[in-house]
Amino acid sequence: MTILLSIFIGLGLFFLVGFAGRTALHAAAPAHHKPMFRDMPLTASFGLAVIAIYVVVAILAPVIAPFGEGQVLGAAYQPWAAPHYLGTDKLGRDMLTRLIYGARNTVGIAFATTALAFVLGSVLGIWAALVGGRLDQWMSRFVDALMAIPALIFSLLLLTIFGTSVLTLILVIAAVDATRVYRLARSVAQGIVVMDYIEAARLRGEGMWRLIRREILPNAMAPLVAEFGLRFCFVFLSISALSFLGLGIKPPTADWGSMVRENATLITFGDITPLLPAGAIALLTVAVNFVVDWQLHRASGLKE
Amino acid sequence: MAPAGSACRGLSANAAQRPQGKNNGKRGDGMNDIWRMIGQRLLLGVLTLFIISVVIFGATELLPGDLARELLGQSATEETLAALREQLGLNDPAPLRYWNWLTGVLQGDFGVSMATQKPISELVGTRLGNTLFLALYAAALSVPLSLLLGVLAALWRNSIFDRASNALALTAISFPEFFVAYILVLWLAQTGIFPSMVRITSATTTGDLLYSAFLPALTLTLVVTAHMMRMTRAAIINLLASPYIEMARLKGMSPMRVVLRHAVPNALAPIINVVALNLAYLITGVVVVEVVFVYPGLGQLMIDAVTNRDIAVVQAIALIFAAAYVLLNLLADVLSTITNPRLMHRK
Amino acid sequence: MTNTMTPRGMTRRGMLKSGMAMTAAGLILPTGMAMAQSEPKKGGVFRIGLGHGSTTDSYDPGLWDQLYVQTFAAARVNYLIEIAADGNLAPELAESWDSTDGATWVFKIREGVSFHSGKPMTPDDVVASLNHHRGDASTSAVKPFFDPVTDIKVDGQNVVVTLNAANADFPYLMSDYHLPILPSAEGKIDPTTTDGTGGYIVESYEPGVQATMNRNPNYWKADRAHFDQIIILTILDPAARLNALMTGEVDLIDQVDPAAIALLESRGVSKILSVSGNAHYVFPMDARTAPFNDNNVRLALKYAFDRQELVDKILAGHGSVANDNPIGPANRYYFAEMEAKTYDPDKAKFHLKEAGMDTLEVTLSAANAAFSGAVDAAVLMSEKAAAAGITINVDRVPDDGYWDNVWMKKPFCASYWGGRPVEDQMFTTAYVSGAEWNESFWSNESFDKLLVAARSELDDTKRREMYQEMQRLVSFEGSTIIPMYNNYVMAVANSVSTPEKISANWNLDGFRCVERWWFA
C-alpha cells in the first residue's frame, strides 16, 4: 500500500516539477530559444528543474541548512521529528543538514572530477587521433593496459600510495576515468579527422590546438556529452565503493557516497535512513540523464 | 565505480564503426581480414599484459610495508623481519625480483604464493572457476533481459514503458552495488526465499549453486542491465533516422518488423561491444558483491593479496583480469565485424 | 564499518600488544534474559561467522594473528596452559608447573594424550613446538618471548625451561595462542601440519573462506567439545554477518556493528553477549614533539572531549569510561578513586593558558584499522574540543598500511590495547621509557623508578600505593589519551548455551567457545 502511495506521490511530483520547470524555462528563455523549450519533453524539463534545485541547494548550503555541517547535536539515531526533520546519524549530527552539505561536496567533487577527466581524456584522445602514427599507438596501448586493470582495485592501489585527501581523490578518480574518455574521444575523432573539412583546415595551416578546439570538438560533442552524464554520476558510486574498502572523503565532510556506506547496515533492519543519500544520488543520475537523452535526441534529428 | 567502463565503450564502438567499415572496403577477403585482426590483436594483447605486469608490480612495490611485515603484524621485531625477508627472498632488489617473476611466467610457471607457499595455479584455479560461474550466471540473466528491454524501449520510444524502464534502469545503476545487495537480502533472504550468503563445498551441486548464488547474480544483473539496455536502445534509435529505415517504413512495414529486420542487425556492433565490456566487468569488477555474499571469487583474493603484498598472487590475478578484458574485447570486435551486413554481404 | 576490508582488523598487532589474561571478567546480558543454565549437551553443527580471515592465513602458529586463526586453532590444538574463564591459569597439556627460583620452570606433561593421527603426545613434541619460536632462523611473532630462554630440555615426563633471569609470569606466556603443541619428528615440528590434540579434527580448510571440523572421538577432555561439527566462516562485511545470523546461516558472529545491537535485540532471534575486560582504545601523542611535549597541552586535550559520549556513540554503551588509565577495573591494583576527568572546556582553556596559548590546532590521524569507530571517535573529539579553543583536524588515513605509516610515526593517532592481567606487564610494554611499544614516547623518571621498585616490593599495601601512583602519573602527566574500555561484543543464536562465566581473556570466550559452549 505504502509503495503504491509513494509511486503515486512520486509521479505527481514528477509532473508538477516537470511542468513548472518547462513553464519557467519557457518564460525565462530568450525569444529565439523559446521553441526549443516549448517542445522539450516533460522528462527533460523535470531533469533540468531537479538539476537547478541541486545547484541552488549546493550553492546556498550554509544558508539553507538548519545546523552546521559537522555539528554534533545530541543523541545518535534520533527519530524524524522537529528540529531534526530527518533524524540524526550515528554520531548525533542532523541528517537533513548532512544531506544538504552533501549536495555541495558531492556534486562539487563529482563535477570537478568529471570535468578534469573530460578535459584530459578528450584532449589527449583527439590529439592522438589527429597526430596518429607511433604516438597514437603507444598512447593507446598504454591506455588499453590501464583500462584492463579493474578500476576499483587500481584506485585502491593509487589512493593507498598517494593518500586520501580530497585532491588526490579527485585526481585518482579523474585519472582512471580519463582512460575511458580518451578511448571514446579518440574513436570519435578518428571518424572526424578523415573528413574533408579537417583536411581543408589543415591546409589552411591551422594549429593543432585550434583544430582540436574549433574543428573536431564541436563535432564530437554529442557522444561526449552522453558519456559525461553517466560518468558524472559514477563518481558518487566510486566514492561509495572506495568507502566500502575503507578509503574515502575525510571527515567531517558530508558526502552522499560515504553516507550510504555509513548507514548501509540499517537497511538490513528495514530502516530507510540509508535510502536518503542513495535516493539523492539516484534522483540526480536520472535527472542528468534525462537532459542528456533530450540533447542526444535533438542532435540525432529524429522527429518523433 | 563499477560499470563505468561500459557506457563509454559502447558509444565508442558505435563511433568507431565508421572508419572501420571504410578500411575494410579497401582490403581483400572479409575472413582473411578477421584472421589478420585476431593475430594483430593477440600480439597487442601480450604487449598489454606486459605493461600491466610492470604497472602492477611497480604499484605494489610503492605500497608501504612489505609481505614480511604484513605476515608478522606489529609484533615483529627487526630481527624476525630480517629472518622472514631472507626466507621469502624479499631482500633482492625489485628489478631482479620482477625479472625472476617474468622469466618464470614466460616458462609457464606463475610461481608460488609467497604468503602460503602454495602454487598460484592451485590458489587461483577454483576461485577462477567460481568467478566465471557467477559471471556467466549473471550474464545469462542480464543479457537477454537487457536486449529485450532495449529493443522494446526503442520500438515504443518515448512511451510510458520507455521512460519508466529508462528511469528504473538509471535508478538501479545509481545505487551502489552493496546497497542493491542489502536491499535484495532484505526482501528475498530475510523472508527465507533465498540464502543470504553462498557456501561452496565439495558437496555443492550445480543446482544448489544456481539456487544459492541467485542473489549475487541478481545484484549484478541489476547493476549491468541498465548499460546494455540503454546502449541497445540508443544504437537502434540511432539508425532509425537513416534513409534505408525510412524506406522500409514507407513500404508499409510494421514498426516491429522494421526494428527487428533492419535496425537490429545493423546495431549489433555497438551492442556486442557493450555486452563484452559488461561481461569483462562481471569477471573483473565484482569484489564488492563477493564480499557481501561471501562468494569465494578472484576479487576478494586479489584484495587480500594486495593487503598482504603477496605480489605473485596480485600479478597472476591482474593478468587473468587483463586477459579476460583483452579477449572479450577481441571477441566483440570479431563478432561485430562478422555480423556487419555491409562487410559480410559484400560483392 | 570500513574495517571490513582489513582482515587483520582488530587483532592485527598480535599477541604482544594485547593482554594474555584478564583476572576478572564481567558478563552483561540483556535485561530480562536469564542465562540458560543447563548441563552441556552433545551434538549439533556450530557455525561461526567471523569478520576476520584472509586467503593468506596459514597453519604456521608463529604467524597467527587474528580471531579466525585463533579460533580455528582453539578447536584443533591444545596448549600447555589454559586461561580459565575466571582469568586464572588452568592446566591443559601441562598437568602442573613449578619453579623454585622463577628462572627454572618445570612443566609436567600430561600422559595418555594422542594427536589426531594417533601418535601419542610426548615431552619431545613440547620441546620441538616451543623451539619453533626460538632461534635466529625463527620467523615467529613471539620470538621475543624466548629471548630470555637459555635452554629447553626434556627430563622424563617433564619439560624444563631455563631463563636468564627470574620471571614470575612465565607460565602466562605458555598459554599464548602462538604456542600450540604439535607433533614433531627429529626435534622439529612441521608448521604446515593439520594435526593437533584438540577437540576437533580438520575435515577441510580453505583460508579466508571456511573451515570444517568434526569432533575428535578420542578427545582427552571428557567434559569439553560438545558439538559434532564446527564450521568457521569468514564474513568480512558487517551487514552480511548480521544477515547470516538473522537468516540462520550461522550461530555466532563477532564484531557486531554498534548501530545494529539494539535493532538485533528487538528481533528476538539472537542474544548479545557483551564481555567487559581491560581492553581499551587509546590516542597516543608524541611527547617528544611540540605541542605535545608540554603536559599542559596534553591535559587540555584530556579535558576537551566527552568520554561518556564516546562510550555511548562509538561503543553503543558496551564499554565504560576510562580515565586515561591503561590499568582496567579487572586489574588487582586498579585506582578507581582517582579524580575523574570530565568534559570541561574551561579547564581545558585554563591548561592551554598555562601552556601560554589561547588556541591550539593539532592533527589527529585515524583509521578504522586502529579500532572499529576510530575515525568517528576522532570526529566526536574534534567537535567537542572546539568549545575549548582547540581545533582537532581529523586526518582519515587508509586502513591499509596503518601500522606501518601512521602508528608511532604521526604525532597524534589512534591505537588499541587488549589490556594486561598484570600491571607491571602493561606498564613495561608500553609506558616505561624506551619500551618498544611506548607509542607516545613518554618518558618520566619517577614513573620508571617506581616501576622497578614495585616489582620487588613485597608489602601489598605499599605495592598498591606504588601502582596507584604510577596510574596517576600516566593519567595526569602521561601522553596517552585513553577515553574508554571496550567490551567484547558477540551475537549468538538463541539455541546456543554458554557457561555462566565467559572469559574476558580475548574474544569468543578466550577463543574457546568451540569447546566450552553447547546447543541447549
PDB file of N, CA and C in Angstrom, chain C residues 32 57 78-79 88 94 118 122 141 149 166 179 195 198 211 261 302 310 351 372 374 382 396 401 403 423 486 516:
ATOM      1  N   GLY C  32      16.369  -8.937  31.574  1.00  0.00           N
ATOM      2  CA  GLY C  32      15.216  -9.813  31.423  1.00  0.00           C
ATOM      3  C   GLY C  32      15.560 -11.145  30.789  1.00  0.00           C
ATOM      4  N   ASP C  57      46.112 -16.615   5.307  1.00  0.00           N
ATOM      5  CA  ASP C  57      46.255 -17.286   6.613  1.00  0.00           C
ATOM      6  C   ASP C  57      46.958 -18.626   6.430  1.00  0.00           C
ATOM      7  N   ASN C  78      45.857 -27.986  21.451  1.00  0.00           N
ATOM      8  CA  ASN C  78      45.866 -27.635  22.868  1.00  0.00           C
ATOM      9  C   ASN C  78      47.156 -26.914  23.187  1.00  0.00           C
ATOM     10  N   TYR C  79      47.138 -26.236  24.323  1.00  0.00           N
ATOM     11  CA  TYR C  79      48.320 -25.520  24.784  1.00  0.00           C
ATOM     12  C   TYR C  79      48.792 -26.140  26.087  1.00  0.00           C
ATOM     13  N   ASN C  88      42.180 -17.250  35.841  1.00  0.00           N
ATOM     14  CA  ASN C  88      43.309 -17.945  36.454  1.00  0.00           C
ATOM     15  C   ASN C  88      43.910 -18.964  35.495  1.00  0.00           C
ATOM     16  N   ALA C  94      50.008 -29.323  30.097  1.00  0.00           N
ATOM     17  CA  ALA C  94      50.884 -29.401  31.277  1.00  0.00           C
ATOM     18  C   ALA C  94      49.984 -29.666  32.476  1.00  0.00           C
ATOM     19  N   GLY C 118      46.918 -40.275  15.804  1.00  0.00           N
ATOM     20  CA  GLY C 118      47.099 -41.457  16.629  1.00  0.00           C
ATOM     21  C   GLY C 118      48.421 -41.479  17.352  1.00  0.00           C
ATOM     22  N   THR C 122      54.247 -36.419  23.340  1.00  0.00           N
ATOM     23  CA  THR C 122      55.350 -36.637  24.272  1.00  0.00           C
ATOM     24  C   THR C 122      56.014 -35.313  24.632  1.00  0.00           C
ATOM     25  N   ALA C 141      56.169 -14.705  15.489  1.00  0.00           N
ATOM     26  CA  ALA C 141      55.839 -13.397  16.053  1.00  0.00           C
ATOM     27  C   ALA C 141      56.181 -13.341  17.540  1.00  0.00           C
ATOM     28  N   VAL C 149      65.130 -17.116  27.168  1.00  0.00           N
ATOM     29  CA  VAL C 149      65.202 -18.564  27.401  1.00  0.00           C
ATOM     30  C   VAL C 149      66.577 -19.075  26.966  1.00  0.00           C
ATOM     31  N   ALA C 166      64.880 -14.271  36.581  1.00  0.00           N
ATOM     32  CA  ALA C 166      63.597 -14.720  37.113  1.00  0.00           C
ATOM     33  C   ALA C 166      62.449 -13.994  36.427  1.00  0.00           C
ATOM     34  N   LEU C 179      51.480 -20.768  20.763  1.00  0.00           N
ATOM     35  CA  LEU C 179      52.321 -21.863  21.241  1.00  0.00           C
ATOM     36  C   LEU C 179      51.562 -23.181  21.396  1.00  0.00           C
ATOM     37  N   ASP C 195      47.566 -31.486  12.004  1.00  0.00           N
ATOM     38  CA  ASP C 195      47.347 -32.346  13.159  1.00  0.00           C
ATOM     39  C   ASP C 195      47.268 -31.518  14.437  1.00  0.00           C
ATOM     40  N   GLY C 198      43.574 -31.332  19.789  1.00  0.00           N
ATOM     41  CA  GLY C 198      42.358 -30.649  20.216  1.00  0.00           C
ATOM     42  C   GLY C 198      41.084 -31.437  19.997  1.00  0.00           C
ATOM     43  N   ALA C 211      36.363 -23.225   7.320  1.00  0.00           N
ATOM     44  CA  ALA C 211      36.997 -24.419   7.858  1.00  0.00           C
ATOM     45  C   ALA C 211      35.890 -25.310   8.394  1.00  0.00           C
ATOM     46  N   ILE C 261      23.089  -3.208  17.372  1.00  0.00           N
ATOM     47  CA  ILE C 261      22.872  -4.021  18.570  1.00  0.00           C
ATOM     48  C   ILE C 261      21.418  -3.959  19.029  1.00  0.00           C
ATOM     49  N   LYS C 302      42.949  16.355  27.241  1.00  0.00           N
ATOM     50  CA  LYS C 302      42.258  15.318  28.008  1.00  0.00           C
ATOM     51  C   LYS C 302      40.942  15.825  28.589  1.00  0.00           C
ATOM     52  N   LEU C 310      31.589   9.182  23.899  1.00  0.00           N
ATOM     53  CA  LEU C 310      32.282   8.174  23.095  1.00  0.00           C
ATOM     54  C   LEU C 310      31.773   6.782  23.440  1.00  0.00           C
ATOM     55  N   HIS C 351      44.274  25.116  31.092  1.00  0.00           N
ATOM     56  CA  HIS C 351      45.562  24.447  30.851  1.00  0.00           C
ATOM     57  C   HIS C 351      46.245  24.992  29.604  1.00  0.00           C
ATOM     58  N   SER C 372      37.594  -0.288  15.490  1.00  0.00           N
ATOM     59  CA  SER C 372      36.368  -0.011  14.749  1.00  0.00           C
ATOM     60  C   SER C 372      35.692   1.215  15.348  1.00  0.00           C
ATOM     61  N   ALA C 374      37.235   4.304  15.077  1.00  0.00           N
ATOM     62  CA  ALA C 374      38.286   5.260  15.441  1.00  0.00           C
ATOM     63  C   ALA C 374      38.084   6.611  14.757  1.00  0.00           C
ATOM     64  N   SER C 382      36.905  16.018  18.059  1.00  0.00           N
ATOM     65  CA  SER C 382      37.165  17.276  17.375  1.00  0.00           C
ATOM     66  C   SER C 382      36.019  18.258  17.574  1.00  0.00           C
ATOM     67  N   ARG C 396      41.784  11.326   8.082  1.00  0.00           N
ATOM     68  CA  ARG C 396      41.413   9.932   7.870  1.00  0.00           C
ATOM     69  C   ARG C 396      42.438   9.304   6.950  1.00  0.00           C
ATOM     70  N   GLY C 401      48.133  -0.422   5.599  1.00  0.00           N
ATOM     71  CA  GLY C 401      49.421   0.159   5.955  1.00  0.00           C
ATOM     72  C   GLY C 401      49.387   1.065   7.176  1.00  0.00           C
ATOM     73  N   TRP C 403      49.532   0.537  10.423  1.00  0.00           N
ATOM     74  CA  TRP C 403      50.524   0.299  11.489  1.00  0.00           C
ATOM     75  C   TRP C 403      51.944   0.583  11.012  1.00  0.00           C
ATOM     76  N   GLU C 423      49.772  -5.551  36.143  1.00  0.00           N
ATOM     77  CA  GLU C 423      50.063  -4.139  35.960  1.00  0.00           C
ATOM     78  C   GLU C 423      51.463  -3.922  35.388  1.00  0.00           C
ATOM     79  N   ASN C 486      36.667  -1.000  26.124  1.00  0.00           N
ATOM     80  CA  ASN C 486      35.660  -1.575  25.229  1.00  0.00           C
ATOM     81  C   ASN C 486      35.359  -3.023  25.585  1.00  0.00           C
ATOM     82  N   ARG C 516      33.854 -24.836  24.830  1.00  0.00           N
ATOM     83  CA  ARG C 516      33.161 -24.605  26.094  1.00  0.00           C
ATOM     84  C   ARG C 516      31.648 -24.462  25.933  1.00  0.00           C
TER      85      ARG C 516
END
